[in-house]
Tab-separated table of C-alpha atoms in Angstrom:
chain	number	residue	atom	x	y	z
A	236	MET	CA	-88.828	-25.085	100.045
A	237	GLY	CA	-88.117	-27.914	102.310
A	238	ILE	CA	-90.151	-30.598	100.176
A	239	TYR	CA	-88.690	-28.970	96.979
A	240	GLY	CA	-85.170	-29.068	98.380
A	241	ALA	CA	-85.631	-32.562	99.222
A	242	ILE	CA	-86.578	-33.564	95.758
A	243	ASN	CA	-83.823	-31.661	94.250
A	244	SER	CA	-81.194	-33.404	96.634
A	245	ALA	CA	-82.819	-36.921	95.478
A	246	VAL	CA	-82.670	-36.211	91.857
A	247	SER	CA	-78.833	-35.139	92.015
A	248	GLY	CA	-78.161	-38.500	93.825
A	249	LEU	CA	-80.024	-40.634	91.555
A	250	SER	CA	-77.950	-38.579	88.804
A	251	ALA	CA	-74.680	-39.378	90.566
A	252	GLN	CA	-75.652	-42.733	91.055
A	253	ALA	CA	-76.181	-43.170	87.254
A	254	THR	CA	-72.655	-41.934	86.668
A	255	ALA	CA	-71.183	-44.471	89.577
A	256	LEU	CA	-73.468	-47.071	87.555
A	257	GLU	CA	-72.089	-45.878	84.319
A	258	ASN	CA	-68.444	-46.463	85.372
A	259	ILE	CA	-69.035	-49.823	86.954
A	260	SER	CA	-70.654	-51.074	83.840
A	261	GLY	CA	-67.619	-49.591	81.855
A	262	ASN	CA	-65.258	-51.403	84.129
A	263	VAL	CA	-67.082	-54.786	83.949
A	264	ALA	CA	-66.974	-54.312	80.140
A	265	ASN	CA	-63.223	-54.108	80.216
A	266	SER	CA	-62.650	-56.392	82.837
A	267	GLN	CA	-60.406	-58.547	79.911
A	268	THR	CA	-59.281	-55.654	78.154
A	269	VAL	CA	-55.216	-55.747	78.283
A	270	GLY	CA	-53.721	-53.003	80.100
A	271	PHE	CA	-57.189	-50.967	80.939
A	272	LYS	CA	-57.450	-48.779	84.245
A	273	ARG	CA	-60.645	-48.694	85.766
A	274	LEU	CA	-62.357	-45.618	86.938
A	275	ASP	CA	-64.012	-45.450	90.313
A	276	THR	CA	-66.448	-42.972	91.642
A	277	THR	CA	-66.025	-39.959	93.979
A	278	PHE	CA	-68.929	-38.069	95.372
A	279	SER	CA	-69.124	-34.526	96.852
A	280	ASP	CA	-71.421	-32.947	98.535
A	281	LEU	CA	-73.091	-29.326	97.853
A	282	VAL	CA	-74.019	-27.211	100.864
A	283	SER	CA	-77.306	-25.498	100.140
A	284	GLY	CA	-77.616	-21.883	101.078
A	285	GLY	CA	-78.655	-19.844	104.203
A	286	GLY	CA	-77.749	-20.468	108.010
A	287	SER	CA	-74.207	-19.158	109.368
A	288	THR	CA	-73.794	-22.183	111.541
A	289	GLN	CA	-74.836	-26.070	110.832
A	290	ALA	CA	-77.507	-25.686	113.019
A	291	ASP	CA	-79.659	-23.562	110.583
A	292	GLN	CA	-78.449	-25.459	107.486
A	293	VAL	CA	-79.679	-28.782	105.598
A	294	SER	CA	-78.176	-31.426	103.926
A	295	GLY	CA	-77.628	-29.974	100.097
A	296	THR	CA	-77.148	-32.079	96.777
A	297	THR	CA	-74.269	-34.067	95.645
A	298	TYR	CA	-72.323	-34.758	92.502
A	299	ALA	CA	-70.107	-37.532	91.280
A	300	THR	CA	-66.690	-37.387	89.632
A	301	SER	CA	-64.545	-40.504	88.216
A	302	ARG	CA	-61.404	-41.177	89.933
A	303	ALA	CA	-58.449	-42.393	87.987
A	304	THR	CA	-56.701	-45.733	88.950
A	305	ASN	CA	-53.776	-45.476	86.720
A	306	THR	CA	-51.350	-45.920	89.592
A	307	ILE	CA	-52.782	-49.409	90.621
A	308	GLY	CA	-51.206	-52.250	88.460
A	309	GLY	CA	-53.267	-55.176	86.945
A	310	ASP	CA	-52.090	-58.899	87.266
A	311	ILE	CA	-49.221	-59.851	85.092
A	312	SER	CA	-49.854	-63.056	82.736
A	313	SER	CA	-47.207	-64.852	81.305
A	314	ASN	CA	-47.672	-65.398	77.657
A	315	ASP	CA	-45.987	-67.572	74.547
A	316	VAL	CA	-45.766	-64.523	72.114
A	317	ASP	CA	-42.279	-63.064	72.171
A	318	THR	CA	-43.146	-59.640	71.516
A	319	TYR	CA	-45.837	-59.432	73.964
A	320	MET	CA	-44.753	-57.218	77.120
A	321	ALA	CA	-45.707	-55.732	80.665
A	322	ILE	CA	-44.648	-53.189	82.783
A	323	ASN	CA	-43.558	-53.964	86.376
A	324	GLY	CA	-43.786	-50.826	88.323
A	325	GLU	CA	-44.621	-47.396	87.049
A	326	GLY	CA	-44.563	-46.077	83.573
A	327	TYR	CA	-46.356	-46.606	80.362
A	328	PHE	CA	-44.978	-47.586	76.736
A	329	VAL	CA	-44.797	-44.647	74.169
A	330	VAL	CA	-47.142	-45.249	71.382
A	331	THR	CA	-48.297	-43.411	68.328
A	332	GLN	CA	-51.305	-43.972	65.607
A	333	ALA	CA	-51.033	-44.649	61.626
A	334	ALA	CA	-51.829	-41.462	59.578
A	335	ASP	CA	-51.876	-42.264	56.392
A	336	PHE	CA	-50.790	-45.061	53.734
A	337	VAL	CA	-48.560	-43.580	50.986
A	338	ASP	CA	-46.710	-45.296	48.177
A	339	GLY	CA	-47.014	-48.850	50.136
A	340	SER	CA	-45.932	-47.292	53.260
A	341	THR	CA	-47.684	-46.086	56.885
A	342	THR	CA	-47.193	-42.477	57.694
A	343	PHE	CA	-47.654	-41.836	61.322
A	344	ALA	CA	-49.221	-38.677	63.139
A	345	ASP	CA	-47.658	-36.390	65.133
A	346	ASP	CA	-49.493	-36.982	68.477
A	347	THR	CA	-47.910	-39.381	70.858
A	348	PHE	CA	-49.842	-41.476	73.431
A	349	TYR	CA	-49.215	-43.746	76.224
A	350	THR	CA	-50.236	-47.094	77.367
A	351	ARG	CA	-49.994	-50.111	79.662
A	352	ALA	CA	-51.067	-52.771	76.772
A	353	GLY	CA	-48.479	-54.467	75.621
A	354	ASP	CA	-49.933	-56.926	73.425
A	355	PHE	CA	-47.948	-55.651	70.382
A	356	GLU	CA	-47.204	-58.046	67.335
A	357	VAL	CA	-45.008	-57.297	64.106
A	358	ASN	CA	-47.188	-56.573	61.458
A	359	LYS	CA	-45.705	-57.119	57.517
A	360	GLU	CA	-43.984	-53.647	57.351
A	361	GLY	CA	-41.990	-54.710	60.644
A	362	TYR	CA	-43.787	-52.459	63.076
A	363	PHE	CA	-44.942	-53.346	66.332
A	364	VAL	CA	-48.448	-52.646	66.722
A	365	ASN	CA	-50.914	-53.515	69.577
A	366	GLN	CA	-54.498	-54.811	69.204
A	367	SER	CA	-55.631	-51.203	69.443
A	368	GLY	CA	-53.757	-50.044	66.790
A	369	TYR	CA	-51.095	-48.068	68.410
A	370	TYR	CA	-47.584	-48.222	66.988
A	371	LEU	CA	-44.640	-48.665	69.577
A	372	LYS	CA	-41.969	-46.036	69.810
A	373	GLY	CA	-38.273	-46.519	70.972
A	374	PHE	CA	-34.617	-45.563	70.580
A	375	PRO	CA	-32.656	-47.100	68.051
A	376	LEU	CA	-29.357	-48.688	69.323
A	377	ASP	CA	-25.847	-47.693	67.934
A	378	PRO	CA	-24.642	-51.214	66.258
A	379	THR	CA	-21.017	-50.801	67.853
A	380	THR	CA	-21.769	-49.304	71.316
A	381	GLY	CA	-25.090	-50.524	71.778
A	382	ASN	CA	-26.055	-47.193	73.538
A	383	PRO	CA	-29.437	-45.209	72.662
A	384	VAL	CA	-29.231	-42.823	69.693
A	385	GLY	CA	-31.296	-39.785	69.749
A	386	ASP	CA	-33.394	-38.104	72.606
A	387	ASN	CA	-36.558	-38.666	70.887
A	388	PRO	CA	-38.004	-42.189	70.307
A	389	SER	CA	-39.395	-43.008	66.929
A	390	VAL	CA	-41.399	-45.651	65.877
A	391	ILE	CA	-39.590	-48.977	65.664
A	392	GLN	CA	-39.614	-50.833	62.398
A	393	ILE	CA	-37.776	-54.368	62.201
A	394	ASN	CA	-35.806	-54.877	58.980
A	395	SER	CA	-35.956	-58.134	57.476
A	396	GLN	CA	-32.783	-57.671	55.285
A	397	PRO	CA	-30.408	-60.856	56.188
A	398	LEU	CA	-27.560	-60.256	58.494
A	399	ALA	CA	-24.425	-59.894	56.161
A	400	ALA	CA	-21.476	-62.282	56.771
A	401	ASN	CA	-18.446	-61.322	59.238
A	402	SER	CA	-14.952	-62.605	58.295
A	403	THR	CA	-12.879	-64.604	61.337
A	404	THR	CA	-10.208	-62.491	62.763
A	405	THR	CA	-9.566	-64.067	66.052
A	406	VAL	CA	-9.378	-67.204	67.126
A	407	ASN	CA	-9.332	-67.747	70.806
A	408	TYR	CA	-7.817	-71.234	71.697
A	409	GLN	CA	-7.383	-72.934	74.961
A	410	ALA	CA	-5.571	-76.429	75.801
A	411	SER	CA	-3.185	-78.016	78.217
A	412	LEU	CA	-0.550	-80.161	76.272
A	413	PRO	CA	0.756	-83.108	77.902
A	414	THR	CA	4.456	-83.390	79.191
A	415	VAL	CA	4.538	-86.794	76.766
A	416	PRO	CA	2.261	-87.193	74.173
A	417	ASP	CA	0.691	-90.619	73.731
A	418	THR	CA	1.374	-90.598	70.073
A	419	THR	CA	0.910	-93.877	68.011
A	420	ASN	CA	5.168	-94.253	68.016
A	421	TYR	CA	5.358	-93.703	71.511
A	422	ASP	CA	6.493	-96.994	72.793
A	423	GLY	CA	5.435	-96.309	76.697
A	424	SER	CA	8.933	-95.185	78.172
A	425	ASP	CA	10.807	-93.307	76.174
A	426	ALA	CA	9.748	-89.715	75.506
A	427	ALA	CA	12.354	-89.462	72.646
A	428	THR	CA	9.829	-92.170	70.743
A	429	ALA	CA	7.271	-89.741	71.042
A	430	LEU	CA	8.512	-86.903	69.253
A	431	LEU	CA	7.866	-85.526	65.484
A	432	ASN	CA	11.203	-86.419	63.641
A	433	THR	CA	12.594	-83.084	61.980
A	434	GLY	CA	16.016	-84.322	61.454
A	435	ALA	CA	17.190	-81.738	63.827
A	436	ASN	CA	15.799	-83.038	67.328
A	437	SER	CA	17.801	-82.993	70.543
A	438	PRO	CA	17.956	-85.879	71.332
A	439	PRO	CA	17.250	-87.216	68.013
A	440	ALA	CA	13.678	-88.502	67.424
A	441	THR	CA	12.882	-92.029	66.026
A	442	GLY	CA	10.602	-92.275	62.879
A	443	ALA	CA	10.562	-90.847	59.442
A	444	ASN	CA	12.265	-87.410	58.923
A	445	LEU	CA	9.228	-84.932	58.047
A	446	GLY	CA	11.380	-81.585	58.119
A	447	ALA	CA	10.790	-78.596	59.949
A	448	SER	CA	8.348	-76.854	58.123
A	449	ASP	CA	4.702	-77.886	56.269
A	450	ILE	CA	3.849	-81.692	55.546
A	451	ALA	CA	4.393	-82.239	52.262
A	452	VAL	CA	2.298	-84.424	50.118
A	453	GLY	CA	3.740	-87.656	49.196
A	454	GLY	CA	4.874	-90.873	50.311
A	455	THR	CA	3.984	-91.876	53.835
A	456	ASN	CA	4.249	-88.273	55.062
A	457	GLU	CA	0.726	-87.771	56.384
A	458	THR	CA	0.793	-91.450	57.939
A	459	ASP	CA	3.966	-90.899	59.604
A	460	PHE	CA	2.939	-87.283	60.632
A	461	LEU	CA	-0.222	-88.778	62.366
A	462	ALA	CA	1.697	-91.106	64.177
A	463	THR	CA	3.992	-88.369	65.927
A	464	SER	CA	1.289	-85.637	66.664
A	465	ILE	CA	-2.009	-85.535	68.731
A	466	THR	CA	-5.289	-83.428	67.617
A	467	GLY	CA	-5.402	-80.123	69.094
A	468	GLY	CA	-9.195	-79.697	68.433
A	469	SER	CA	-11.211	-77.740	65.571
A	470	VAL	CA	-13.280	-74.673	64.782
A	471	THR	CA	-15.031	-73.661	61.687
A	472	THR	CA	-14.091	-70.182	60.599
A	473	TYR	CA	-15.494	-67.636	58.090
A	474	ASN	CA	-14.087	-65.791	55.486
A	475	SER	CA	-15.629	-62.213	53.701
A	476	ASN	CA	-17.991	-64.228	51.890
A	477	GLY	CA	-19.325	-66.131	54.919
A	478	SER	CA	-17.867	-69.614	53.716
A	479	GLU	CA	-16.787	-71.839	56.051
A	480	VAL	CA	-13.104	-72.395	56.684
A	481	PRO	CA	-12.296	-75.377	59.013
A	482	LEU	CA	-9.428	-75.403	61.465
A	483	ASN	CA	-8.398	-78.735	62.263
A	484	ILE	CA	-5.376	-78.372	64.496
A	485	ARG	CA	-2.604	-80.958	65.483
A	486	TRP	CA	0.240	-80.566	67.810
A	487	ALA	CA	3.525	-82.437	67.360
A	488	LYS	CA	6.065	-82.392	70.032
A	489	ILE	CA	9.596	-81.425	68.784
A	490	ASP	CA	12.082	-81.055	71.892
A	491	ASN	CA	11.943	-82.507	75.208
A	492	THR	CA	14.947	-79.998	76.950
A	493	ALA	CA	13.711	-79.468	80.195
A	494	GLY	CA	12.867	-75.833	80.942
A	495	ALA	CA	12.609	-75.267	76.946
A	496	GLU	CA	10.327	-78.242	75.648
A	497	VAL	CA	8.832	-77.325	72.126
A	498	TRP	CA	5.680	-77.838	70.303
A	499	SER	CA	4.848	-77.402	66.723
A	500	MET	CA	1.305	-76.429	65.826
A	501	TYR	CA	-0.005	-77.652	62.668
A	502	ILE	CA	-3.204	-77.133	60.601
A	503	ASP	CA	-4.999	-79.684	58.178
A	504	THR	CA	-5.040	-78.091	54.363
A	505	GLY	CA	-8.083	-80.038	53.396
A	506	GLY	CA	-6.512	-81.553	50.580
A	507	ASP	CA	-4.406	-79.241	49.175
A	508	ALA	CA	-2.196	-80.509	46.353
A	509	THR	CA	1.024	-79.708	47.902
A	510	ASN	CA	0.837	-79.777	51.630
A	511	GLU	CA	-1.332	-82.257	53.692
A	512	TYR	CA	-0.602	-79.973	56.739
A	513	TYR	CA	0.475	-76.372	57.129
A	514	LYS	CA	2.975	-75.637	59.858
A	515	ILE	CA	2.054	-72.684	61.874
A	516	GLY	CA	4.772	-72.151	64.312
A	517	ASP	CA	6.687	-73.419	67.208
A	518	VAL	CA	5.697	-73.251	71.037
A	519	THR	CA	8.398	-73.366	73.957
A	520	PHE	CA	7.234	-74.003	77.407
A	521	ASP	CA	9.234	-73.202	80.601
A	522	GLY	CA	9.659	-75.320	83.654
A	523	ASN	CA	6.189	-73.789	84.817
A	524	GLY	CA	4.528	-75.032	81.866
A	525	ASP	CA	3.703	-71.724	80.584
A	526	ILE	CA	4.877	-70.280	76.939
A	527	SER	CA	8.081	-68.500	76.718
A	528	ALA	CA	8.671	-68.075	73.343
A	529	LEU	CA	6.321	-68.504	70.110
A	530	THR	CA	8.422	-69.209	66.747
A	531	PRO	CA	6.362	-68.790	63.385
A	532	ASN	CA	7.316	-70.856	60.561
A	533	GLY	CA	8.666	-68.602	58.171
A	534	ALA	CA	9.103	-71.333	55.478
A	535	GLY	CA	5.618	-72.456	55.089
A	536	ALA	CA	2.898	-71.850	52.712
A	537	VAL	CA	1.324	-69.538	55.244
A	538	THR	CA	2.620	-66.300	56.028
A	539	VAL	CA	2.546	-66.436	59.997
A	540	THR	CA	3.653	-63.526	62.407
A	541	ASN	CA	3.867	-63.761	66.269
A	542	THR	CA	2.749	-60.988	68.924
A	543	GLY	CA	4.769	-61.659	71.827
A	544	THR	CA	4.009	-65.241	73.638
A	545	GLU	CA	0.233	-63.815	73.242
A	546	SER	CA	-0.780	-65.242	69.595
A	547	PHE	CA	0.137	-66.381	65.864
A	548	THR	CA	-1.165	-64.528	63.030
A	549	LEU	CA	-2.332	-66.069	59.531
A	550	ASP	CA	-2.050	-63.511	56.715
A	551	GLU	CA	-4.267	-65.930	54.548
A	552	ILE	CA	-4.913	-69.648	54.758
A	553	THR	CA	-6.757	-71.860	52.109
A	554	VAL	CA	-8.184	-74.843	53.429
A	555	GLY	CA	-10.213	-77.218	51.037
A	556	GLY	CA	-9.976	-74.682	48.562
A	557	VAL	CA	-11.762	-71.931	50.525
A	558	THR	CA	-9.272	-69.452	51.504
A	559	ALA	CA	-9.827	-66.965	54.616
A	560	GLY	CA	-7.936	-63.799	55.090
A	561	THR	CA	-6.663	-61.629	52.548
A	562	ALA	CA	-2.688	-61.293	52.170
A	563	GLY	CA	-1.272	-58.337	53.089
A	564	ASN	CA	-4.456	-56.980	54.625
A	565	ALA	CA	-3.877	-57.329	58.369
A	566	ALA	CA	-7.747	-56.024	58.926
A	567	ASP	CA	-8.422	-59.235	57.220
A	568	SER	CA	-6.045	-62.086	58.731
A	569	ILE	CA	-7.011	-64.701	61.658
A	570	THR	CA	-5.368	-64.120	64.798
A	571	ILE	CA	-4.924	-67.423	66.910
A	572	SER	CA	-4.739	-65.907	70.517
A	573	PHE	CA	-3.194	-67.693	73.611
A	574	ALA	CA	-3.526	-64.629	75.810
A	575	ASN	CA	-3.871	-64.781	79.645
A	576	GLY	CA	-2.315	-67.992	79.874
A	577	SER	CA	-4.924	-70.078	77.855
A	578	LEU	CA	-2.156	-72.521	76.362
A	579	THR	CA	-0.285	-74.768	79.059
A	580	GLN	CA	1.835	-77.700	79.239
A	581	PHE	CA	1.619	-80.453	82.256
A	582	ALA	CA	1.946	-83.599	82.753
A	583	ASP	CA	-0.956	-85.958	81.977
A	584	PRO	CA	-1.308	-89.630	82.364
A	585	ASP	CA	-3.410	-90.040	79.189
A	586	GLY	CA	-0.892	-88.190	76.932
A	587	ILE	CA	-3.535	-86.219	75.411
A	588	ALA	CA	-4.723	-82.455	74.893
A	589	THR	CA	-7.143	-81.414	77.626
A	590	SER	CA	-9.285	-78.679	78.635
A	591	VAL	CA	-9.278	-77.961	74.449
A	592	ASN	CA	-11.459	-75.192	73.903
A	593	LEU	CA	-12.005	-73.201	70.558
A	594	SER	CA	-14.001	-70.006	69.601
A	595	GLN	CA	-13.892	-67.641	66.964
A	596	ASN	CA	-15.709	-64.104	66.048
A	597	GLY	CA	-16.729	-64.918	62.695
A	598	TYR	CA	-20.420	-66.131	61.251
A	599	ALA	CA	-21.860	-66.667	57.906
A	600	ALA	CA	-24.730	-64.750	56.539
A	601	GLY	CA	-28.055	-65.176	58.293
A	602	GLU	CA	-31.981	-64.748	57.910
A	603	LEU	CA	-34.064	-63.033	60.453
A	604	THR	CA	-35.744	-65.636	62.214
A	605	ASN	CA	-37.279	-64.347	65.390
A	606	ILE	CA	-38.027	-60.919	67.109
A	607	ALA	CA	-38.152	-60.836	70.957
A	608	ILE	CA	-38.033	-58.462	73.971
A	609	ASP	CA	-35.197	-59.199	76.934
A	610	GLU	CA	-35.122	-58.658	80.256
A	611	SER	CA	-33.874	-55.042	79.913
A	612	GLY	CA	-36.524	-54.010	77.674
A	613	ARG	CA	-34.324	-54.239	74.460
A	614	VAL	CA	-35.530	-55.318	71.019
A	615	ILE	CA	-33.647	-58.200	69.779
A	616	ALA	CA	-33.133	-59.920	66.497
A	617	SER	CA	-32.139	-63.304	65.832
A	618	TYR	CA	-30.801	-64.797	62.731
A	619	SER	CA	-30.203	-68.185	61.344
A	620	ASN	CA	-26.744	-67.984	61.832
A	621	ASN	CA	-26.933	-68.320	65.985
A	622	GLN	CA	-26.295	-64.466	65.653
A	623	THR	CA	-28.344	-61.879	68.003
A	624	ARG	CA	-28.686	-58.292	67.532
A	625	ALA	CA	-29.789	-55.602	70.401
A	626	LEU	CA	-32.161	-53.148	67.628
A	627	TYR	CA	-33.868	-50.674	69.957
A	628	GLU	CA	-34.357	-49.889	73.722
A	629	ILE	CA	-38.035	-49.284	74.781
A	630	PRO	CA	-38.553	-46.456	76.744
A	631	LEU	CA	-41.210	-45.944	79.510
A	632	ALA	CA	-42.833	-42.601	80.238
A	633	THR	CA	-43.339	-41.271	83.736
A	634	PHE	CA	-45.627	-38.233	84.814
A	635	GLN	CA	-45.767	-35.992	87.814
A	636	ALA	CA	-49.275	-36.359	87.876
A	637	GLU	CA	-50.324	-39.193	85.759
A	638	GLN	CA	-53.820	-39.187	87.362
A	639	ASN	CA	-54.538	-36.392	85.296
A	640	LEU	CA	-53.863	-37.855	81.893
A	641	ARG	CA	-56.476	-37.922	79.619
A	642	ARG	CA	-57.918	-41.205	78.265
A	643	VAL	CA	-58.492	-41.926	74.700
A	644	ASP	CA	-59.501	-44.946	72.769
A	645	GLY	CA	-57.783	-48.182	73.186
A	646	ALA	CA	-56.567	-48.129	76.792
A	647	ALA	CA	-54.217	-45.487	76.042
A	648	PHE	CA	-53.875	-41.839	77.347
A	649	ALA	CA	-52.736	-38.305	76.331
A	650	ALA	CA	-50.735	-35.813	78.045
A	651	THR	CA	-52.184	-32.563	79.694
A	652	SER	CA	-51.257	-29.609	81.009
A	653	ASP	CA	-52.130	-31.140	84.522
A	654	SER	CA	-50.345	-34.475	84.090
A	655	GLY	CA	-46.847	-32.724	82.870
A	656	ASP	CA	-44.632	-33.824	80.318
A	657	ALA	CA	-43.239	-37.245	79.691
A	658	ASP	CA	-39.906	-38.322	81.481
A	659	LEU	CA	-38.100	-41.146	79.769
A	660	SER	CA	-35.315	-41.663	81.995
A	661	GLY	CA	-37.083	-43.726	84.311
A	662	GLY	CA	-40.049	-46.370	84.755
A	663	GLY	CA	-40.548	-49.664	86.069
A	664	ALA	CA	-38.984	-52.563	84.211
A	665	VAL	CA	-40.125	-54.384	81.394
A	666	ILE	CA	-41.278	-58.114	81.261
A	667	SER	CA	-41.038	-59.718	78.452
A	668	ASN	CA	-43.680	-62.661	77.236
A	669	ALA	CA	-46.038	-61.067	79.643
A	670	LEU	CA	-49.436	-58.905	79.397
A	671	GLU	CA	-50.470	-56.709	82.208
A	672	LEU	CA	-54.249	-57.295	82.602
A	673	SER	CA	-57.194	-55.094	83.528
A	674	ASN	CA	-57.084	-53.682	87.032
A	675	ALA	CA	-60.784	-54.010	87.382
A	676	ASP	CA	-62.132	-56.859	89.373
A	677	ILE	CA	-65.317	-58.225	88.538
A	678	ALA	CA	-66.123	-59.038	92.337
A	679	ASP	CA	-65.532	-55.747	93.487
A	680	GLU	CA	-67.495	-54.106	90.725
A	681	PHE	CA	-70.549	-56.268	91.906
A	682	SER	CA	-70.191	-55.124	95.202
A	683	LYS	CA	-70.146	-51.639	94.275
A	684	LEU	CA	-73.031	-52.699	91.639
A	685	ILE	CA	-75.115	-53.507	94.612
A	686	ILE	CA	-74.389	-50.391	96.948
A	687	THR	CA	-74.950	-48.432	93.625
A	688	GLN	CA	-78.498	-50.156	93.237
A	689	GLN	CA	-79.553	-49.502	96.797
A	690	ALA	CA	-78.411	-45.720	96.869
A	691	TYR	CA	-80.092	-45.169	93.740
A	692	SER	CA	-83.365	-46.954	95.047
A	693	ALA	CA	-83.157	-44.839	98.306
A	694	ASN	CA	-83.019	-41.982	96.337
A	695	SER	CA	-86.190	-42.597	94.367
A	696	ARG	CA	-87.750	-43.364	97.479
A	697	ILE	CA	-87.411	-39.833	98.692
A	698	VAL	CA	-88.546	-38.404	95.311
A	699	THR	CA	-91.770	-40.600	96.122
A	700	SER	CA	-92.371	-39.777	99.428
A	701	ALA	CA	-91.984	-36.224	98.795
A	702	ASP	CA	-94.442	-36.475	95.798
A	703	GLU	CA	-96.784	-38.050	98.486
A	704	MET	CA	-96.275	-34.985	100.939
A	705	LEU	CA	-96.990	-32.501	98.478
A	706	ASP	CA	-100.357	-34.333	97.710
A	707	SER	CA	-101.170	-34.209	101.225
A	708	ALA	CA	-100.577	-30.197	101.347
A	709	LEU	CA	-102.349	-29.681	98.074
A	710	ASN	CA	-105.297	-31.925	99.600
A	711	MET	CA	-105.709	-29.613	102.637
A	712	VAL	CA	-107.587	-26.733	100.657
A	713	ARG	CA	-109.902	-29.089	99.036
């Protein structure tokens, strides 16, 4: 049986090396496949029967099995496509396949698969699809809280509808007003000449009497007002229809009383038939330059209220014929906030408002312009109105025994009873604008190819030698 046993062992060696060659061939073929995980080959021996000790035994046959390399990551390459992504660390993207196309819409299979191939692009229906035809799943995000909704991910679909307009409800105002404003009327020495004349100033102000309310249209009112006021910045706000309502702010000082200096806030009407500027209210500063009181204008065209020393609230305001806010509706009013000491008064040699900064929370309607992935693995939609929205969170699936996942076409895997169920609570980090390349290295595969080729040749030589030995045995009886 020795010669026949040798032939049997050599044949098993040929079969095992053929398996190794097949894995090497597949690895080389997929060396450029995104997210591909190579298969290495493991050889195991089978002990031939007979003998209770090794001295009585002989080497047996061998067999080859494939060994997964799922835990070995491929190189990560940067890419210009905003929806491409790679995983740094463990985990897999959760994907599924299309089942059918019904009534113009794609339906999906119940099966779930897992892949590291992150070459996803948004198709005409708004789905994230990679080059192997797998559809990405994720958790939708609550638009208010930003938290994921639900326990099971769904197929990600981007809605291309425009983002609706959002009316401005808050303007955050920051500025430092000068102790003495450098107005046109200021003579450079007498602070009283820099005051706006309301007819009730203390001490009396010079210049035309413009009253203590709105600056009315007529005569030289606008010129006189501009000569006794300074600019306070501007910001574009939006009404509920998304129309722009510019707020151009000016400040006029009306009282120089030490420890109780008063400034009046005005907003340009944009060409109103009655008023040049709306007076919003008066701001009183204490000796430290902080607000000590806010007094809303109770006799003007704009209904104004105040909240302590924190803000003025405009019930409704019309600028250039466009109205923002709704009279009597507190939810649709505009609050000008001076919270956290953002409005102060300090001496300034230039006599201008400094550190001026205005921001607001409204926006016009916007068209969808781009879809990208951020550093936390969230799908971000960008709109033409400079707004962004986080729409989905992309989970990463991990497994207790990922080497036992079943390979399927397209560099993907399916869960098995041996791999365990997917855990969507952990995983590595998602890297945007990147792809994970194949972990098959051609140089390594060629090295294994040389060894496999030599081993195959050696096994074939054993068959040849055994055949010659059998011929010799048969020739002895001839």
